PDB file of C-alpha atoms in Angstrom:
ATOM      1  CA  UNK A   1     186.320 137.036 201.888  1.00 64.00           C
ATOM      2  CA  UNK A   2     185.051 139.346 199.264  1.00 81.00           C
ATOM      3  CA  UNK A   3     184.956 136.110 196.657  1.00 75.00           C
ATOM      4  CA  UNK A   4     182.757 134.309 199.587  1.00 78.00           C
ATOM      5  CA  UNK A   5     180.198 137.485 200.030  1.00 66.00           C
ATOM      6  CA  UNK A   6     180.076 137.848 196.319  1.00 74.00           C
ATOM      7  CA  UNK A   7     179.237 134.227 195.120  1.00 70.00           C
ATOM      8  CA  UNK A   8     176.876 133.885 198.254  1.00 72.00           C
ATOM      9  CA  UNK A   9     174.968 137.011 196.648  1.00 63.00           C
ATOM     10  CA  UNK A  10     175.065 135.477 193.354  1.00 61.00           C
ATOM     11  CA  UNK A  11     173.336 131.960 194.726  1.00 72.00           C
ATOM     12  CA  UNK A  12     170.772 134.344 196.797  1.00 55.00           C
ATOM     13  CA  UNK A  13     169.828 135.980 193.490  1.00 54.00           C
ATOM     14  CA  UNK A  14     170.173 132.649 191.578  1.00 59.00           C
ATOM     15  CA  UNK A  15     167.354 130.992 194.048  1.00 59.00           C
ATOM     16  CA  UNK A  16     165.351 134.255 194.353  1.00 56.00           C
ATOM     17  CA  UNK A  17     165.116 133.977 190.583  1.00 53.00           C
ATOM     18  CA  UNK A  18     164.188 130.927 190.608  1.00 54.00           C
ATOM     19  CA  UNK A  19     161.266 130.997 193.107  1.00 55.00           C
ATOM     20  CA  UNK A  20     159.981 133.653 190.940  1.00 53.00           C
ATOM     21  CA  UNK A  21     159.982 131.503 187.791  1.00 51.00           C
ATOM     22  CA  UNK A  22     159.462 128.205 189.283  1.00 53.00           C
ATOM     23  CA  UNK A  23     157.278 129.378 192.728  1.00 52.00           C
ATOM     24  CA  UNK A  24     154.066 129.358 190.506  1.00 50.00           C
ATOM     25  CA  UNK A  25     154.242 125.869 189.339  1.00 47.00           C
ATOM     26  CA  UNK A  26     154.408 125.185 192.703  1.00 49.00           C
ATOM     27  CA  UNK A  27     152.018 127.712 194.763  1.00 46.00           C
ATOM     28  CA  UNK A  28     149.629 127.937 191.524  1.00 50.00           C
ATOM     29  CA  UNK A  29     148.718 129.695 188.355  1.00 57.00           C
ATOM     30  CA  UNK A  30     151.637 132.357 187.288  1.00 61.00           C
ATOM     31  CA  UNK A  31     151.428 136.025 189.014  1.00 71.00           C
ATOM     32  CA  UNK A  32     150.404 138.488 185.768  1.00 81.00           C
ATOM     33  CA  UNK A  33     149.501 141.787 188.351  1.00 89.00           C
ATOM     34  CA  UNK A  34     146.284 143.883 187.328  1.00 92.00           C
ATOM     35  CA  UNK A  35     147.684 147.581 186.174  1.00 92.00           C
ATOM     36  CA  UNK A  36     146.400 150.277 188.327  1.00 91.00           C
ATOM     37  CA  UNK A  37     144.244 151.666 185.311  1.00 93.00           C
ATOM     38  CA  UNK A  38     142.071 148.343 185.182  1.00 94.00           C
ATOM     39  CA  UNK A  39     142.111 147.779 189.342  1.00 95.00           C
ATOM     40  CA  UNK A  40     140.335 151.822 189.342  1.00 95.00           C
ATOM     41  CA  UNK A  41     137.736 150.272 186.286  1.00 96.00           C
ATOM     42  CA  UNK A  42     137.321 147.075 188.504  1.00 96.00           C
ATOM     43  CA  UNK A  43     136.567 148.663 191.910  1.00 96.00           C
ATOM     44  CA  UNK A  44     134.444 151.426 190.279  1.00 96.00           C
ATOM     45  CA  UNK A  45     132.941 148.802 188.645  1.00 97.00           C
ATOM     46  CA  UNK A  46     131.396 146.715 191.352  1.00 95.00           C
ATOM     47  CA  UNK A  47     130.482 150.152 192.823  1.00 95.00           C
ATOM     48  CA  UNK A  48     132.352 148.945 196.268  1.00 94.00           C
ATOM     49  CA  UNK A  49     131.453 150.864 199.091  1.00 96.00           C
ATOM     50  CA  UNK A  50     133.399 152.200 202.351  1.00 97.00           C
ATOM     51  CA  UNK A  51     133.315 149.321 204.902  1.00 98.00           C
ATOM     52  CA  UNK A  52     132.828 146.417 202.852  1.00 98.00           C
ATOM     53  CA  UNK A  53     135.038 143.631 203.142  1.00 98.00           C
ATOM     54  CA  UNK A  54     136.980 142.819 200.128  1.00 99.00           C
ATOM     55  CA  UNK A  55     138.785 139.399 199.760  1.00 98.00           C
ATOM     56  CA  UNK A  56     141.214 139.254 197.125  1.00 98.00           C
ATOM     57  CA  UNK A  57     141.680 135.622 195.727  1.00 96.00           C
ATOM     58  CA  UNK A  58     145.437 135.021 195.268  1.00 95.00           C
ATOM     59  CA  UNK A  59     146.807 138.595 195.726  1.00 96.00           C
ATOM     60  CA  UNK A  60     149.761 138.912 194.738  1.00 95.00           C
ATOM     61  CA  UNK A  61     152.178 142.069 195.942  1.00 96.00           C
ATOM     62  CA  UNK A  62     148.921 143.385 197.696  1.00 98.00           C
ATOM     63  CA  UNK A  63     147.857 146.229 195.442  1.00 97.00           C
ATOM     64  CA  UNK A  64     144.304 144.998 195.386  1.00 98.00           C
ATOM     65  CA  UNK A  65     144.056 145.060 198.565  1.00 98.00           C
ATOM     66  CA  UNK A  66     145.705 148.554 199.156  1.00 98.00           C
ATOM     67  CA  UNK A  67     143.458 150.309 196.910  1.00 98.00           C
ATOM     68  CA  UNK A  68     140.335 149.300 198.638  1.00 98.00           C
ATOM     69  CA  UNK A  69     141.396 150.306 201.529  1.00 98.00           C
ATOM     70  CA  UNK A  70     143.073 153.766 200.663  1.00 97.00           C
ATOM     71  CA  UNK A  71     140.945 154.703 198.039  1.00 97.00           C
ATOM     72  CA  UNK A  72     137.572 152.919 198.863  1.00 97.00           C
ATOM     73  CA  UNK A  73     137.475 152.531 202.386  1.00 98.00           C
ATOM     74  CA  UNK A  74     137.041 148.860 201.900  1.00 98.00           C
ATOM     75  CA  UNK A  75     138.113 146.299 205.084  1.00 99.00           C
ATOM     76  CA  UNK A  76     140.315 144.056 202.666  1.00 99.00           C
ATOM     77  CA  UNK A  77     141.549 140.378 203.545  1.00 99.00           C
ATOM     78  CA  UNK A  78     144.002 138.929 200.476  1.00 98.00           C
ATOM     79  CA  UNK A  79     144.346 135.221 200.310  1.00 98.00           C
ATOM     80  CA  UNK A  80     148.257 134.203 199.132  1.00 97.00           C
ATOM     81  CA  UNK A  81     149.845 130.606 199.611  1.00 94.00           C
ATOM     82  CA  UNK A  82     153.158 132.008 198.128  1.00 94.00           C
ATOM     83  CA  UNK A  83     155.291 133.417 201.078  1.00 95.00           C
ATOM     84  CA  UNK A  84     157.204 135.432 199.187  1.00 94.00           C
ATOM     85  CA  UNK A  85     154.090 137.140 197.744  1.00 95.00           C
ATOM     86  CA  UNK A  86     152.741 137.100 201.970  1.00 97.00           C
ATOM     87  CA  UNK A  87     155.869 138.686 202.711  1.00 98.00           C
ATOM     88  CA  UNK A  88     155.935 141.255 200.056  1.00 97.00           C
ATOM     89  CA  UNK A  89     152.470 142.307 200.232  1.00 98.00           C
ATOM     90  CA  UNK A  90     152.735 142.349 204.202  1.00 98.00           C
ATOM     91  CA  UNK A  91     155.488 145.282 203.631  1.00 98.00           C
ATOM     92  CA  UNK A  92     153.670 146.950 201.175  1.00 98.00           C
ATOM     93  CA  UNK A  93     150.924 147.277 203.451  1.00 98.00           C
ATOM     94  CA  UNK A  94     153.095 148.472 205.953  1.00 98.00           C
ATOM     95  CA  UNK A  95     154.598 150.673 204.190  1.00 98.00           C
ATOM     96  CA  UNK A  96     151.078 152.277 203.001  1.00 98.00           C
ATOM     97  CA  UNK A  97     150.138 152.553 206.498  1.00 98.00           C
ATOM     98  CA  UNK A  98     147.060 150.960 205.679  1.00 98.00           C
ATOM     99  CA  UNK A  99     147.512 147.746 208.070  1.00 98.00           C
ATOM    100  CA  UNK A 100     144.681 148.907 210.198  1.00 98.00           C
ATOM    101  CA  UNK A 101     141.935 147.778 207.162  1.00 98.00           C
ATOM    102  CA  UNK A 102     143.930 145.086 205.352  1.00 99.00           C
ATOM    103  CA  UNK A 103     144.802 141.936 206.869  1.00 98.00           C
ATOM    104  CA  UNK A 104     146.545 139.234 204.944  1.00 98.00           C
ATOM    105  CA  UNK A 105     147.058 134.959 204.848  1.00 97.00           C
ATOM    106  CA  UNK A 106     149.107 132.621 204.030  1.00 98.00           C
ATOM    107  CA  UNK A 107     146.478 130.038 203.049  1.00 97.00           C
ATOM    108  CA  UNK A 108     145.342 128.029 200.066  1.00 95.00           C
ATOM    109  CA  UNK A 109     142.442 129.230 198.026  1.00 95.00           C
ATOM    110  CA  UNK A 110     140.484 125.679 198.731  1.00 93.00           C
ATOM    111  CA  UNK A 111     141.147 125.683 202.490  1.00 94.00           C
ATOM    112  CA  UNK A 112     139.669 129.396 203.189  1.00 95.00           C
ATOM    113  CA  UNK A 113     136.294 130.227 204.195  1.00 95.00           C
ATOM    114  CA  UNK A 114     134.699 132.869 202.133  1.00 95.00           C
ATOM    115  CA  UNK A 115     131.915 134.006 204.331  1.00 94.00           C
ATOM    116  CA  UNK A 116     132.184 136.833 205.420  1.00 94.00           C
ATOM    117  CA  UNK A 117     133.125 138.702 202.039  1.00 97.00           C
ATOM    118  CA  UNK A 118     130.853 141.400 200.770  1.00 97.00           C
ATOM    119  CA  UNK A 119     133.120 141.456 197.071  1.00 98.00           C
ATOM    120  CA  UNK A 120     135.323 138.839 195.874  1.00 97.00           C
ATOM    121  CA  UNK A 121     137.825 139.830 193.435  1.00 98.00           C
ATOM    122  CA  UNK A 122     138.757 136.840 191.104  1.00 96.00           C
ATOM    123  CA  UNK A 123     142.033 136.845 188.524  1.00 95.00           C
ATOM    124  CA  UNK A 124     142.217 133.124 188.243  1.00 93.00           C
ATOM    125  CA  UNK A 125     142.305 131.307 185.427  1.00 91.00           C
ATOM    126  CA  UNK A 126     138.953 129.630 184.055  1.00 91.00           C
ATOM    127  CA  UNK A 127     140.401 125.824 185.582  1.00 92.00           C
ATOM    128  CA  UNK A 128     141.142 127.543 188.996  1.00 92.00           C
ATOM    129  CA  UNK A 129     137.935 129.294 188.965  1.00 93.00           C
ATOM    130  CA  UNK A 130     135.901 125.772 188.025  1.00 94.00           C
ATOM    131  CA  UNK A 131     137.374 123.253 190.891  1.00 93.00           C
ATOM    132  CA  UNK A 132     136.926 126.324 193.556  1.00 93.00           C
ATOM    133  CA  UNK A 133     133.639 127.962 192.701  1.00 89.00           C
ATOM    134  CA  UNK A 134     131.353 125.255 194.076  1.00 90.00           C
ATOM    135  CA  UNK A 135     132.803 125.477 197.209  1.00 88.00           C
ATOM    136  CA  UNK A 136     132.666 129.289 197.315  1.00 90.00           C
ATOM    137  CA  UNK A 137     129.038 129.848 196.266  1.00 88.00           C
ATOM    138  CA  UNK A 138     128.085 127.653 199.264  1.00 89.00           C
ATOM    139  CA  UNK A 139     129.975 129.958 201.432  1.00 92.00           C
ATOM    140  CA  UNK A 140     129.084 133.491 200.399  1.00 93.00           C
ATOM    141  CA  UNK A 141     126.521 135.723 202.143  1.00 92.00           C
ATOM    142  CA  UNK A 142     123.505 136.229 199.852  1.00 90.00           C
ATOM    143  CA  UNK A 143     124.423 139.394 199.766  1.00 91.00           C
ATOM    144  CA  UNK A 144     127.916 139.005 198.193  1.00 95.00           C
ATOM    145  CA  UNK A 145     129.442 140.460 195.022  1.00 96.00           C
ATOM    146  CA  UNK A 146     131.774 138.470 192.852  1.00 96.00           C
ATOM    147  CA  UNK A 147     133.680 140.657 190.486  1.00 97.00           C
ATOM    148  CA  UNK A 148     136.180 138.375 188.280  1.00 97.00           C
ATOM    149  CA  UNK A 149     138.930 139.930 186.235  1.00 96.00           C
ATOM    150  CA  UNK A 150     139.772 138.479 182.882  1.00 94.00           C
ATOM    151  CA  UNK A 151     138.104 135.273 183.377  1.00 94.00           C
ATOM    152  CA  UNK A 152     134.082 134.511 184.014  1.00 95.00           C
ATOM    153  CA  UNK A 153     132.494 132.044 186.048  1.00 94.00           C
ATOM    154  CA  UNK A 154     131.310 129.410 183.120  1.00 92.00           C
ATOM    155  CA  UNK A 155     128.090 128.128 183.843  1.00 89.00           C
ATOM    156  CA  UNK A 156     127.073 131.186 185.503  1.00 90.00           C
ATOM    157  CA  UNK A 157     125.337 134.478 183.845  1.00 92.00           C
ATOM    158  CA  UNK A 158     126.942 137.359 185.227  1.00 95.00           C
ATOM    159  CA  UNK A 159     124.939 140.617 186.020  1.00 95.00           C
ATOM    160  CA  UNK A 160     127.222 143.297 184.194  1.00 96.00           C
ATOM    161  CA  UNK A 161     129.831 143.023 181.898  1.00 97.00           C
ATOM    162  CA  UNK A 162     132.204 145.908 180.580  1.00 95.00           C
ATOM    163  CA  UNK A 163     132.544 146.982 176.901  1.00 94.00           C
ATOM    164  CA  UNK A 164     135.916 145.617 176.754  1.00 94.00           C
ATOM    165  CA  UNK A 165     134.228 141.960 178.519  1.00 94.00           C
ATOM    166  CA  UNK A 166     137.299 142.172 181.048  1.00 95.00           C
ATOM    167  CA  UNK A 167     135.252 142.913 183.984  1.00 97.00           C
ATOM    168  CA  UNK A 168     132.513 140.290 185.217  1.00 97.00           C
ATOM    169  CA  UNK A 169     130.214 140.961 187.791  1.00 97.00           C
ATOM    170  CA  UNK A 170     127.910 138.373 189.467  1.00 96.00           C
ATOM    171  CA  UNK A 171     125.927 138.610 192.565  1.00 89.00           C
ATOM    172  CA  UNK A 172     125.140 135.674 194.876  1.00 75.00           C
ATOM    173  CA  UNK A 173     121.333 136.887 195.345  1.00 68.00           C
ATOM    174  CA  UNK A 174     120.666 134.962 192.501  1.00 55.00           C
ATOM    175  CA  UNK A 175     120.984 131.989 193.778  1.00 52.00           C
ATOM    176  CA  UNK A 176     122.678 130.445 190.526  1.00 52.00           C
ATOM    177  CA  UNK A 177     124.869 127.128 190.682  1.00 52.00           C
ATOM    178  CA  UNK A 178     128.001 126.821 189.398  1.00 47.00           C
ATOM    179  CA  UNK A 179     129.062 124.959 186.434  1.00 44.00           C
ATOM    180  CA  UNK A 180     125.813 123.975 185.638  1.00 48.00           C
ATOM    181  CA  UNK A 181     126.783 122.359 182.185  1.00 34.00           C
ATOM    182  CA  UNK A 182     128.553 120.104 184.276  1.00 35.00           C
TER     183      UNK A 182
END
């Protein structure tokens, strides 16, 4: 009995492991987290403001998403096709007690409509960012701040960047295109 429980652990962990290494070739770019220092810079950066709605593209365990809404006052919405990630970031949320401004789905980035986002916060890689960003700019309020993390929208001038050129902010009131070397 004890040999059972014990080897039934051992393939749990064996698969669990695996999903982690293998679950982002299938659900989409690997999972590198933003440390807490740079997520502060980023939201200070795009000078959010309490009552906004956030959407976080692809996010992860959730901590985007909790520190808009606990430190910011931001209405967040996070965007995850990985369950495990939904899952994780669902109890996170929970266990913040923040589940009253953050609201999370199981979705894929290119099936989502982006309209009612005052900030989008992008870490996706440049290809990610080029196949989606057409379809986003169409959606977005004119209104609507993109703040990108790590990567910039190519084709597009952004409005501010940091000294370090890991924060890019671009707002849609600009009416710019996308890709427009394309």
């Amino acid at each position: 009995m004890t040999a059972t429980l014990i080897s039934i652990l051992a393939i749990g962990a064996a698969l669990l492991l695996a999903m982690v290494v293998i679950g982002p070739a299938l659900f989409g770019s690997p999972w590198h987290p933003i440390s807490r220092k740079d997520l502060k810079r980023a939201l200070d950066f795009c000078e959010a403001q309490a009552g906004e709605r956030l959407v976080d593209l692809g996010s992860g365990d959730g901590r985007v998403l909790i520190a808009a809404a606990k430190q910011y006052g931001l209405l967040a919405t996070g965007i995850e096709i990985d369950p495990l990630k939904v899952w994780l970031s669902s109890f996170r949320v929970r266990r913040e007690g923040v589940q009253d401004r953050v609201y999370i789905v199981q979705a894929d980035l290119f099936d989502t409509d982006y309209g009612e986002a005052d900030i989008l916060f992008v870490y996706l890689t440049h290809q990610a960012i080029d196949k989606l960003f057409p379809k986003i700019l169409e959606q977005l309020k004119p209104t609507a701040k993109i703040l990108c993390y790590r990567f910039c929208i190519r084709g597009m001038t952004p409005d501010k960047v940091n000294a370090d050129k890991t924060l890019f902010l671009y707002t849609r009131n600009k009416g710019a295109r996308v890709n427009q070397f394309r």
